[in-house]
Tab-separated table of C-alpha atoms and ligand atoms in Angstrom:
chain	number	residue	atom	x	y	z
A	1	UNK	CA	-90.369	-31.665	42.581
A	2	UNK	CA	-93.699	-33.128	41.467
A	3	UNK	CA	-96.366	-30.499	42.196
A	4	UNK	CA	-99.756	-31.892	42.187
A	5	UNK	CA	-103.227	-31.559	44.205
A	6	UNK	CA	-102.996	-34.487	47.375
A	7	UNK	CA	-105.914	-36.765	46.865
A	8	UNK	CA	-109.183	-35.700	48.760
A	9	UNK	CA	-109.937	-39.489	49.644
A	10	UNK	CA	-108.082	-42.512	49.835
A	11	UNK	CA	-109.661	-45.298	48.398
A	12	UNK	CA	-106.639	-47.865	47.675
A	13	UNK	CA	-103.398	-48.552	49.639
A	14	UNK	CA	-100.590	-49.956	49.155
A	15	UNK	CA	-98.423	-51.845	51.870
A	16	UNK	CA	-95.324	-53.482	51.216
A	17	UNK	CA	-93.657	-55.789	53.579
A	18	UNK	CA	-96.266	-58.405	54.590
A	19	UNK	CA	-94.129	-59.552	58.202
A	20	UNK	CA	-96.121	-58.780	61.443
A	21	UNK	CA	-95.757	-55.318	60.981
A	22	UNK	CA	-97.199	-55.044	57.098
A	23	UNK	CA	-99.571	-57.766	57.875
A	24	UNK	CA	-101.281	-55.565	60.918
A	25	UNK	CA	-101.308	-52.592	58.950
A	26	UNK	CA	-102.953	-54.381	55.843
A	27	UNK	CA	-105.677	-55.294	58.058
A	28	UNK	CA	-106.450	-52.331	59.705
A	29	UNK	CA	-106.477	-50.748	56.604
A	30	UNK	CA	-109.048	-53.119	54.967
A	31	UNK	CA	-111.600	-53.548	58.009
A	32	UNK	CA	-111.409	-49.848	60.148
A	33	UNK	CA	-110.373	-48.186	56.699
A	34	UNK	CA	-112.250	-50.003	54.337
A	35	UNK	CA	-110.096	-48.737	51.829
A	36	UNK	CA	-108.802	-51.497	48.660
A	37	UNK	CA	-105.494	-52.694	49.940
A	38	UNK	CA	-102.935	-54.595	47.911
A	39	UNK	CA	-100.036	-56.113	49.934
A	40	UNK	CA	-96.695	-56.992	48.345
A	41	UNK	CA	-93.914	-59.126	49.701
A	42	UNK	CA	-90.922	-60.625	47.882
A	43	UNK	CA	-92.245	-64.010	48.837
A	44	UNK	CA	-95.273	-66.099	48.034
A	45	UNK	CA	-94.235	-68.216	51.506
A	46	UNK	CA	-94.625	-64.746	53.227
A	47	UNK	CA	-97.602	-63.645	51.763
A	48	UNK	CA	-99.591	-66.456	52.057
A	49	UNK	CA	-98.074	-66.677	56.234
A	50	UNK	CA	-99.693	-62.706	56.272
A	51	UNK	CA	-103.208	-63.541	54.855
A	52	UNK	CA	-103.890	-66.528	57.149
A	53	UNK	CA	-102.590	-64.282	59.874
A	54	UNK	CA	-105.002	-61.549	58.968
A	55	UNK	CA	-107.442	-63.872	58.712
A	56	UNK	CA	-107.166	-65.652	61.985
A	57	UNK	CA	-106.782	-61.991	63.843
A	58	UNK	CA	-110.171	-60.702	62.037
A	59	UNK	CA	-112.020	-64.483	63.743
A	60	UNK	CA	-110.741	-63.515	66.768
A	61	UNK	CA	-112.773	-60.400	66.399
A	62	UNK	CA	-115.696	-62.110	65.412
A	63	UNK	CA	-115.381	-64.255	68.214
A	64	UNK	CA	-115.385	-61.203	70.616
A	65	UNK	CA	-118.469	-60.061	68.199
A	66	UNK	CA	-115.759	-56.961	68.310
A	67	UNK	CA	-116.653	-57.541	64.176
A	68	UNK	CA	-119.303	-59.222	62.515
A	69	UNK	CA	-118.441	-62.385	60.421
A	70	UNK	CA	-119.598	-60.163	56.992
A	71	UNK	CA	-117.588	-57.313	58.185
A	72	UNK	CA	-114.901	-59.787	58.470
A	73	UNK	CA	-115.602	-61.191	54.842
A	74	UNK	CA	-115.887	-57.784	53.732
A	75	UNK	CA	-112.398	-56.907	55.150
A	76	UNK	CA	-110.939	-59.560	53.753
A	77	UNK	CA	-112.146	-59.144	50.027
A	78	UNK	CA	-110.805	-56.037	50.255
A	79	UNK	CA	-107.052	-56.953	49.979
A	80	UNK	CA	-105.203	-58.470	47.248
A	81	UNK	CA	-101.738	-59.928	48.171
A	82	UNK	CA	-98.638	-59.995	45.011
A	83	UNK	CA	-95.081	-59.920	44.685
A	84	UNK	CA	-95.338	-57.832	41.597
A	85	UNK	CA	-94.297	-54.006	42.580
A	86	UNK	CA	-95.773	-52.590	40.007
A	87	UNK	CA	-99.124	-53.752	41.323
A	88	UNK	CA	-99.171	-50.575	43.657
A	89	UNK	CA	-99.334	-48.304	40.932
A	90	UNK	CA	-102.630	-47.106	41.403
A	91	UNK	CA	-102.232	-46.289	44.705
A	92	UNK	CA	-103.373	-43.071	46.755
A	93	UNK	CA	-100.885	-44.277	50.083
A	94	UNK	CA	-98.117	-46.909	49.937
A	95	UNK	CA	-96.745	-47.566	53.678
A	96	UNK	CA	-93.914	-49.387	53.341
A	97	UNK	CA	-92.964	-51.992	56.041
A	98	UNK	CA	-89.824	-53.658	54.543
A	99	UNK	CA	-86.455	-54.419	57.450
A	100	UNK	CA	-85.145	-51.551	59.459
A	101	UNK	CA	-82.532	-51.100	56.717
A	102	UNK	CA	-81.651	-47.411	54.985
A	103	UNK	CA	-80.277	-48.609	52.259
A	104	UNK	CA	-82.845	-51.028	51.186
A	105	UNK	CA	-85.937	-48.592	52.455
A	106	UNK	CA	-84.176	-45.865	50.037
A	107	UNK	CA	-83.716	-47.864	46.819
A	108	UNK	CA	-87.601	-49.157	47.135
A	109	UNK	CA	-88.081	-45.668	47.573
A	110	UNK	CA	-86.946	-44.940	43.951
A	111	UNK	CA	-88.282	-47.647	42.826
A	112	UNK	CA	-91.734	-46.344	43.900
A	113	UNK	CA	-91.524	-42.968	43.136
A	114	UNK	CA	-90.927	-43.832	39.160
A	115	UNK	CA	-94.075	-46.294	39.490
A	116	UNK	CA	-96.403	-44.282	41.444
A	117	UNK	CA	-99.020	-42.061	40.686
A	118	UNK	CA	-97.246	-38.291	40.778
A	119	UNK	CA	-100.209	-37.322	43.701
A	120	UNK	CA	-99.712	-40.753	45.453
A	121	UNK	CA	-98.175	-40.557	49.205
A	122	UNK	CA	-95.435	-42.200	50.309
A	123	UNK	CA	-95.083	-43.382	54.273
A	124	UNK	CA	-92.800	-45.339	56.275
A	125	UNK	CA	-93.128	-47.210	58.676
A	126	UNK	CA	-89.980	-47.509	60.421
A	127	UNK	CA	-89.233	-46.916	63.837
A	128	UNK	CA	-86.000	-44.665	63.684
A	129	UNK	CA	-84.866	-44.192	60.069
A	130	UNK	CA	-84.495	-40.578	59.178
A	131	UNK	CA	-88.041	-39.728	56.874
A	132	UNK	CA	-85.998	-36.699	55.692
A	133	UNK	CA	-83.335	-39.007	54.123
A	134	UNK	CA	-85.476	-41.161	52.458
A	135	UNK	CA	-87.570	-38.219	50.955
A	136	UNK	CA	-84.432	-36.642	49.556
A	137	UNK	CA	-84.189	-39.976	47.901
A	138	UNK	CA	-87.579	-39.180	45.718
A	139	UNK	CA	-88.388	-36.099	43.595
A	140	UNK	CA	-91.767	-35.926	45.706
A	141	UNK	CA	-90.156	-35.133	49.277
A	142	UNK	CA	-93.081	-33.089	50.351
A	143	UNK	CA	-95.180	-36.353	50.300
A	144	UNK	CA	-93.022	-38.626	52.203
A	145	UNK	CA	-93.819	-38.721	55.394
A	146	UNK	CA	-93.214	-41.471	58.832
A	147	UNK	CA	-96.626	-43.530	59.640
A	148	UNK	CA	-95.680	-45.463	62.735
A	149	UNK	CA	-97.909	-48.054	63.979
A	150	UNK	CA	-97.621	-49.763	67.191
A	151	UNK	CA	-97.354	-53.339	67.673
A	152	UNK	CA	-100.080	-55.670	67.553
A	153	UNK	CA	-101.054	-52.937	65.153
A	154	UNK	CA	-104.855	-54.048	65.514
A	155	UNK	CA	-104.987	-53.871	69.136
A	156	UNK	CA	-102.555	-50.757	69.592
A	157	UNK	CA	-104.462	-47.247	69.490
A	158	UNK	CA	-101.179	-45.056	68.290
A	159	UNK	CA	-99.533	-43.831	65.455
A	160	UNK	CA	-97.045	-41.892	65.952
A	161	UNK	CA	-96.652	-39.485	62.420
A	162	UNK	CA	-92.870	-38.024	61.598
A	163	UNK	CA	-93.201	-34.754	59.238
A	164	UNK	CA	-89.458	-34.920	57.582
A	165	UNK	CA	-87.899	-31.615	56.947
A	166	UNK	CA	-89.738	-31.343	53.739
A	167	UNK	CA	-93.103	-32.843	54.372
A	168	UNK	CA	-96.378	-30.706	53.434
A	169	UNK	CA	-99.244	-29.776	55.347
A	170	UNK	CA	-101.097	-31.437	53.259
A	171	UNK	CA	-99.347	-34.675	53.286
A	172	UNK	CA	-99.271	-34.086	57.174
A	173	UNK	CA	-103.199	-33.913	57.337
A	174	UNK	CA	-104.348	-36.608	54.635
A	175	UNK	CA	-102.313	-39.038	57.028
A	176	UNK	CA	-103.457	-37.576	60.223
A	177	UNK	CA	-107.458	-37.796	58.705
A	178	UNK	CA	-106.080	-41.494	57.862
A	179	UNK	CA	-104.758	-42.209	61.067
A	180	UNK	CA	-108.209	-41.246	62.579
A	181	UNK	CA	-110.324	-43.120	60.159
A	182	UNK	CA	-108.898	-46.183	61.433
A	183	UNK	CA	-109.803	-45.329	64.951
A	184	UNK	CA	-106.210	-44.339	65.640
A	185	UNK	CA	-105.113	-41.596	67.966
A	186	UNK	CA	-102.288	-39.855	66.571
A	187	UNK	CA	-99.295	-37.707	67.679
A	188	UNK	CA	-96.672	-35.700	65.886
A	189	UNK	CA	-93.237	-36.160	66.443
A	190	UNK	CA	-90.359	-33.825	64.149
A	191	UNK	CA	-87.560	-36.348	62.137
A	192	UNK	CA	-84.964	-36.658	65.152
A	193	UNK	CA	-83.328	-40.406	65.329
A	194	UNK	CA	-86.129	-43.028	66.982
A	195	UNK	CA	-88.462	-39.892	66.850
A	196	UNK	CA	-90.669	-39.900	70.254
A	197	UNK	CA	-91.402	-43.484	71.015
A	198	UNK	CA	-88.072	-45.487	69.769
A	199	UNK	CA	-85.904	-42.425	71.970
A	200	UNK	CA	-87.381	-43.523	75.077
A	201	UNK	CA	-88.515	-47.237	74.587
A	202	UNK	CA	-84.899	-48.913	73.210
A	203	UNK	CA	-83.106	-47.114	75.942
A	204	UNK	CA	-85.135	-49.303	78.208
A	205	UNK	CA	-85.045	-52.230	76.666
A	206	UNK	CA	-80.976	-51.913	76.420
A	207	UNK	CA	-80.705	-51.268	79.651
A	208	UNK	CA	-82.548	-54.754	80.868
A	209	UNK	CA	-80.352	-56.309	78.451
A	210	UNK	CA	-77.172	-54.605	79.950
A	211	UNK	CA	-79.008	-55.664	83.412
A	212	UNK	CA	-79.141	-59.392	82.417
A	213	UNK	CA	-75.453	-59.289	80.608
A	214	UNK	CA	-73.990	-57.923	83.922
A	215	UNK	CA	-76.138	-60.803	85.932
A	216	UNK	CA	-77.690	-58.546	88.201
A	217	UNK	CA	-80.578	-60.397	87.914
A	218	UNK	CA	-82.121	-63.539	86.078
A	219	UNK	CA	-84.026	-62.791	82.677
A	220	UNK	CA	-87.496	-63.982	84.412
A	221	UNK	CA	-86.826	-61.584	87.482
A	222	UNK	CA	-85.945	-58.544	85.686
A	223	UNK	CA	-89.274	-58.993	83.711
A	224	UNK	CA	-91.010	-59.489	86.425
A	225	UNK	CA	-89.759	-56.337	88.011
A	226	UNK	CA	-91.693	-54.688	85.223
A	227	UNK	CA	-94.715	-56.150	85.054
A	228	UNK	CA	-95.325	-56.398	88.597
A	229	UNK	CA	-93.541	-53.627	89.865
A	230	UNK	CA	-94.413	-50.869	87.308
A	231	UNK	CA	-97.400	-52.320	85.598
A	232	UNK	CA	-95.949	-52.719	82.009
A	233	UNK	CA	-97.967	-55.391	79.897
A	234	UNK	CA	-94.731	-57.145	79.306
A	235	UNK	CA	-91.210	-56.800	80.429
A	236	UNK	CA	-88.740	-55.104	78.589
A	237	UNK	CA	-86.938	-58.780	77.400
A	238	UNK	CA	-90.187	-60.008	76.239
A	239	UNK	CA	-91.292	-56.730	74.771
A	240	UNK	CA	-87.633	-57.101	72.961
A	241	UNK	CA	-88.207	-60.629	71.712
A	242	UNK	CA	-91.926	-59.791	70.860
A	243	UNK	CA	-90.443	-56.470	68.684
A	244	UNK	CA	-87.623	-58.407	66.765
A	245	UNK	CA	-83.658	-58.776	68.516
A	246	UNK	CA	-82.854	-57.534	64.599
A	247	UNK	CA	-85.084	-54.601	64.194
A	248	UNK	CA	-84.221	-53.552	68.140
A	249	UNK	CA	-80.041	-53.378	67.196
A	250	UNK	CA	-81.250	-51.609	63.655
A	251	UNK	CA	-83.101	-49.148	65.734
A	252	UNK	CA	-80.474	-48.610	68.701
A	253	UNK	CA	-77.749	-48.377	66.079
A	254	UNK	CA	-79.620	-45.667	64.441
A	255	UNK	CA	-79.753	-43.340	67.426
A	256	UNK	CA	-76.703	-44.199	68.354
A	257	UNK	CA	-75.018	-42.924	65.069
A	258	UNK	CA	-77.781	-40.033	64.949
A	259	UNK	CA	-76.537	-38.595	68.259
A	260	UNK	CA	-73.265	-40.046	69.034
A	261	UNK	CA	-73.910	-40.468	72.338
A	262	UNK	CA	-72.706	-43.616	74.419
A	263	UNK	CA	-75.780	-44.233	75.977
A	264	UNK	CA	-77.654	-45.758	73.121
A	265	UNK	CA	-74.621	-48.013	72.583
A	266	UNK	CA	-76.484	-51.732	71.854
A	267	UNK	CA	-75.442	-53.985	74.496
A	268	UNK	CA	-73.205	-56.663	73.359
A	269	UNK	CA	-75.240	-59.741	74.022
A	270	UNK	CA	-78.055	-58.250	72.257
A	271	UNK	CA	-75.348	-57.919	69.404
A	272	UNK	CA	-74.042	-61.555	69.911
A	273	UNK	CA	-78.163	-63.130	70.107
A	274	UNK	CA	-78.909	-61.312	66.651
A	275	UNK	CA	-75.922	-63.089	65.464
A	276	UNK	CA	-76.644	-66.192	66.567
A	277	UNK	CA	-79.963	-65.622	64.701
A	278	UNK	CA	-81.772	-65.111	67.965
A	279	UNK	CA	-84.502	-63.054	66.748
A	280	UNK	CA	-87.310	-63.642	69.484
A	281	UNK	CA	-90.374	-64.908	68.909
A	282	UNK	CA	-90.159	-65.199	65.105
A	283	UNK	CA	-87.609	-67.461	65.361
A	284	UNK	CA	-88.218	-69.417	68.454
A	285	UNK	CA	-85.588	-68.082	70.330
A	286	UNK	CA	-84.724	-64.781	71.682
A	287	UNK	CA	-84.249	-64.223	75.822
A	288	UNK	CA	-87.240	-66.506	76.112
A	289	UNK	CA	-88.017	-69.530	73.899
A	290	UNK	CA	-91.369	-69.511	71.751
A	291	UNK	CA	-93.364	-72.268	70.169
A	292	UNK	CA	-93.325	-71.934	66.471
B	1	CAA	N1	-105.403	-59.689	66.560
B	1	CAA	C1	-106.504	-59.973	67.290
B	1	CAA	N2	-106.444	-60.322	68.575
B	1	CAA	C2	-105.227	-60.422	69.144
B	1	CAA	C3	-104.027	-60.171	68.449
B	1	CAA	C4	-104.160	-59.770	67.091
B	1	CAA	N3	-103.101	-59.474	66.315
B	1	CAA	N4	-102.984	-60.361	69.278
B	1	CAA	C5	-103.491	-60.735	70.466
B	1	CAA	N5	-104.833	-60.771	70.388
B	1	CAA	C6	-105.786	-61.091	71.438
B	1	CAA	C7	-105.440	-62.412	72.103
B	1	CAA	O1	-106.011	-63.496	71.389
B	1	CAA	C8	-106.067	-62.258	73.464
B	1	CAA	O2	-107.423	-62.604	73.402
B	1	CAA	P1	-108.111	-63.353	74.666
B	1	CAA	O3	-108.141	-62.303	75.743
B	1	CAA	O4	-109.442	-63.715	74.140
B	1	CAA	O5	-107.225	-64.527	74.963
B	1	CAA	C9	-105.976	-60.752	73.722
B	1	CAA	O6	-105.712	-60.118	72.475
B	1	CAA	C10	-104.883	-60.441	74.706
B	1	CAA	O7	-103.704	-61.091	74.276
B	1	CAA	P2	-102.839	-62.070	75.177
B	1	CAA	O8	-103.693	-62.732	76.189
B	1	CAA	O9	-101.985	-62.885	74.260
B	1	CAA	O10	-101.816	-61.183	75.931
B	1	CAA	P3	-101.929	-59.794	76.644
B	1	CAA	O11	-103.104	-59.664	77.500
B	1	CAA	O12	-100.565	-59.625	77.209
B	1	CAA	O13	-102.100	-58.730	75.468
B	1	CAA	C11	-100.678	-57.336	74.156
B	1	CAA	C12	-101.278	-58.713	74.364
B	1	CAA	C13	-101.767	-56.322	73.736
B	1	CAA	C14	-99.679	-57.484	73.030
B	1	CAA	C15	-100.037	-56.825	75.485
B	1	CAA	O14	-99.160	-57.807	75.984
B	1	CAA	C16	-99.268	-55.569	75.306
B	1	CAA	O15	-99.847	-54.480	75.270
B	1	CAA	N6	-97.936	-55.664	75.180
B	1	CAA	C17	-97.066	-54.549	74.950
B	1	CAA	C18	-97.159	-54.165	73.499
B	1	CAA	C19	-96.264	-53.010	73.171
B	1	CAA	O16	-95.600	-52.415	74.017
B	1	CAA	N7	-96.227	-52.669	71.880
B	1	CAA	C20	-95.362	-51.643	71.375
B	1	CAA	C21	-94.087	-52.294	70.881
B	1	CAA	S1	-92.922	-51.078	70.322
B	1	CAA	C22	-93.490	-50.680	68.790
B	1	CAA	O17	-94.460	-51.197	68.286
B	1	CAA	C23	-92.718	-49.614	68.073
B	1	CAA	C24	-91.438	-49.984	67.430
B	1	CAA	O18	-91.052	-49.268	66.504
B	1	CAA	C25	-90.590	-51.109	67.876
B	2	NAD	P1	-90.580	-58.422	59.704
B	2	NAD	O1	-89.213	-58.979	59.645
B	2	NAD	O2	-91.654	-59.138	60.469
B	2	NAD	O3	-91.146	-58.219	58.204
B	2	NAD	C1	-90.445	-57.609	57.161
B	2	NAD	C2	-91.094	-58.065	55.847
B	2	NAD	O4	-90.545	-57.293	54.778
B	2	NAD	C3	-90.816	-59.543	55.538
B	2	NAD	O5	-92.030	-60.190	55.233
B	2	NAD	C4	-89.891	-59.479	54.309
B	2	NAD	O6	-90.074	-60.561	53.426
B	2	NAD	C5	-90.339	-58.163	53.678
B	2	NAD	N1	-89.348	-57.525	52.803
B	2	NAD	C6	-88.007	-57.389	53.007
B	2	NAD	N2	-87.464	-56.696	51.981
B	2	NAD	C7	-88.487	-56.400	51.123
B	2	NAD	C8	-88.552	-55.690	49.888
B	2	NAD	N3	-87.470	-55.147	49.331
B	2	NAD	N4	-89.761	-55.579	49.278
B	2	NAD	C9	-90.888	-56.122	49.842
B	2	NAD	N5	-90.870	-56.794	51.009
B	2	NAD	C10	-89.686	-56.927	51.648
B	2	NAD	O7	-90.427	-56.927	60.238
B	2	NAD	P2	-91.496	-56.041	61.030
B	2	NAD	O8	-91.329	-56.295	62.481
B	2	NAD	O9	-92.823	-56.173	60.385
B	2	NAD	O10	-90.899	-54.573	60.771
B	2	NAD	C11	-91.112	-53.912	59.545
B	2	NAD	C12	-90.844	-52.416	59.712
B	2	NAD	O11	-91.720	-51.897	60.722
B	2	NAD	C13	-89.420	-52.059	60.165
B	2	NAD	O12	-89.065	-50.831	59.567
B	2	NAD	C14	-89.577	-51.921	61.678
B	2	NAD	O13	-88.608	-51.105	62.255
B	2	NAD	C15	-90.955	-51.277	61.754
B	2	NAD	N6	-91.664	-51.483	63.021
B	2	NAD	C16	-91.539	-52.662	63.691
B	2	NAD	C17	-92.231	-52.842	64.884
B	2	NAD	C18	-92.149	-54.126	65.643
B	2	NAD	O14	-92.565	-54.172	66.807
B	2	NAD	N7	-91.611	-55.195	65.070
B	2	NAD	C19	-93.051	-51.809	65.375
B	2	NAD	C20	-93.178	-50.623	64.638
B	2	NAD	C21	-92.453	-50.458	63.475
């Protein structure tokens, strides 16, 4: 184990994954933080789809006078977008936002923990993958730790932060302090499968699935049941297609191997839309259809 003082401030971050999830975090980083942020993405295609996005979320902003137009210029000089990894080796934070995959969270993992500065944190953003695993998977397991943004991650006020088995207090409080700085309320959950929010939302949403597969009711109606009758922003199908059909299987299969329970069991048509490539809105198509 590396054993080295935590930085005092964090002044550049790194964020790797640049889909909605990266691309949100990037931003927040860059405006609320104004800390240096260098995104990096295995695709140019990808990249360049994340800084128009950021760009077009920071003018609506400015259009709400939420952010003025040199705050939003500011923001945006602040990040620097490459597919190079070894770009983020000056970095005091890397979140990583990469697919809800184990395998290919823990070999970037490695990857990054040879690159990075020894002090440098590492954070994850996933939504159910064991933090304690993929800290094993470094020589620096006190400074992994789960950073768990909500999505839109600039209109969404939580974070949700997962200490793993090994994670300092002082990792713990540098991301908490981070969290805050970006006008973020926090909570802590311990490293248990789909931690605090994934536990009880995917149950939810694989229920209304299992609701729609059975044909108790249409997939319009049982969204509507939800917004109207119990005041959610979106129903549970939309919520699903807005989320990802992939990353909502990743995450139910997760808890359901974690706890080996048959209630998390994914529904099969969720299992038979993410095969079809159904992926909800980023592809078009998920239980609604979606202009591209
Ligand atoms: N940046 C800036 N502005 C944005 C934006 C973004 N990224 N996304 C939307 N907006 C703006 C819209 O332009 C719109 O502005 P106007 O009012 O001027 O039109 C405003 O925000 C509201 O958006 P919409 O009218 O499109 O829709 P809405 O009123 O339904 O709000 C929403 C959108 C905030 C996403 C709301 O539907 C909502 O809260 N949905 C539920 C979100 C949720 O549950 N997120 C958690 C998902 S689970 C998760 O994240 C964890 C996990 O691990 C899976
Ligand atoms: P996404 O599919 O929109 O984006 C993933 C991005 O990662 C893509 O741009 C892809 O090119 C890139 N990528 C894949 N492998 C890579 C690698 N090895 N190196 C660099 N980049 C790589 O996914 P997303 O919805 O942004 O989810 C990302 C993470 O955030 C997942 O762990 C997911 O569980 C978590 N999360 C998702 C949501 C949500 O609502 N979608 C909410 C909270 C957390």
């Amino acid at each position: 184990m590396i054993e080295t003082a935590l930085p005092q401030k964090i002044k550049t971050v790194g964020v790797i994954g640049s889909g909605q999830m990266g691309s949100g975090i990037a931003q927040v980083m860059a405006n609320e933080g104004q800390c240096q942020v260098i995104v990096q993405d295995i695709t140019d295609t990808q990249l360049d789809r994340a800084r128009l996005g950021i760009e077009s979320s920071l003018e609506k902003f400015v259009s709400k006078s939420t952010i003025t137009a040199s705050e939003k210029e500011k923001a945006l000089s602040r990040l620097t977008f490459t597919r190079d990894l070894e770009g983020l080796s000056q970095a005091d934070v890397v979140i990583e936002a990469i697919v809800e995959d184990e395998a290919q969270k823990i070999q970037l993992f490695q990857a990054l923990d040879s690159l990075l500065k020894p002090e440098a944190i590492l954070a994850s953003n996933t939504s159910s993958i064991s933090i304690t695993r993929l800290a094993t998977a470094t020589r620096r397991p006190d400074q992994v730790i789960g950073m768990h943004f909500m999505n839109p991650v600039p209109l969404m006020r939580l974070v949700e932060i997962i200490r793993g088995a090994q994670t300092s207090d002082a990792t713990y409080q540098t991301i908490q302090e981070l969290g805050q700085k970006l006008g973020k309320v926090t909570v802590m959950s311990h490293d248990y499968p789909g931690f605090i929010s994934n536990r009880i939302l995917m149950p939810m949403i694989n229920e209304a699935i299992f609701a729609l597969f059975e044909g108790i009711g249409s997939a319009e109606d049982i969204d509507t049941v939800m917004k109207l009758g119990m005041n959610h922003p979106m129903g549970p199908l939309q919520l699903a297609d807005f989320i990802g059909l992939d990353t909502c299987l990743a995450i139910l299969n997760v808890l359901y191997d974690g706890f080996r329970d048959p209630k998390y069991r994914p529904c099969p048509l969720l299992v038979q839309k993410v095969n079809a490539g159904y992926l909800g809105k980023k592809t078009g198509r998920g239980f609604f259809e979606y202009a591209k």
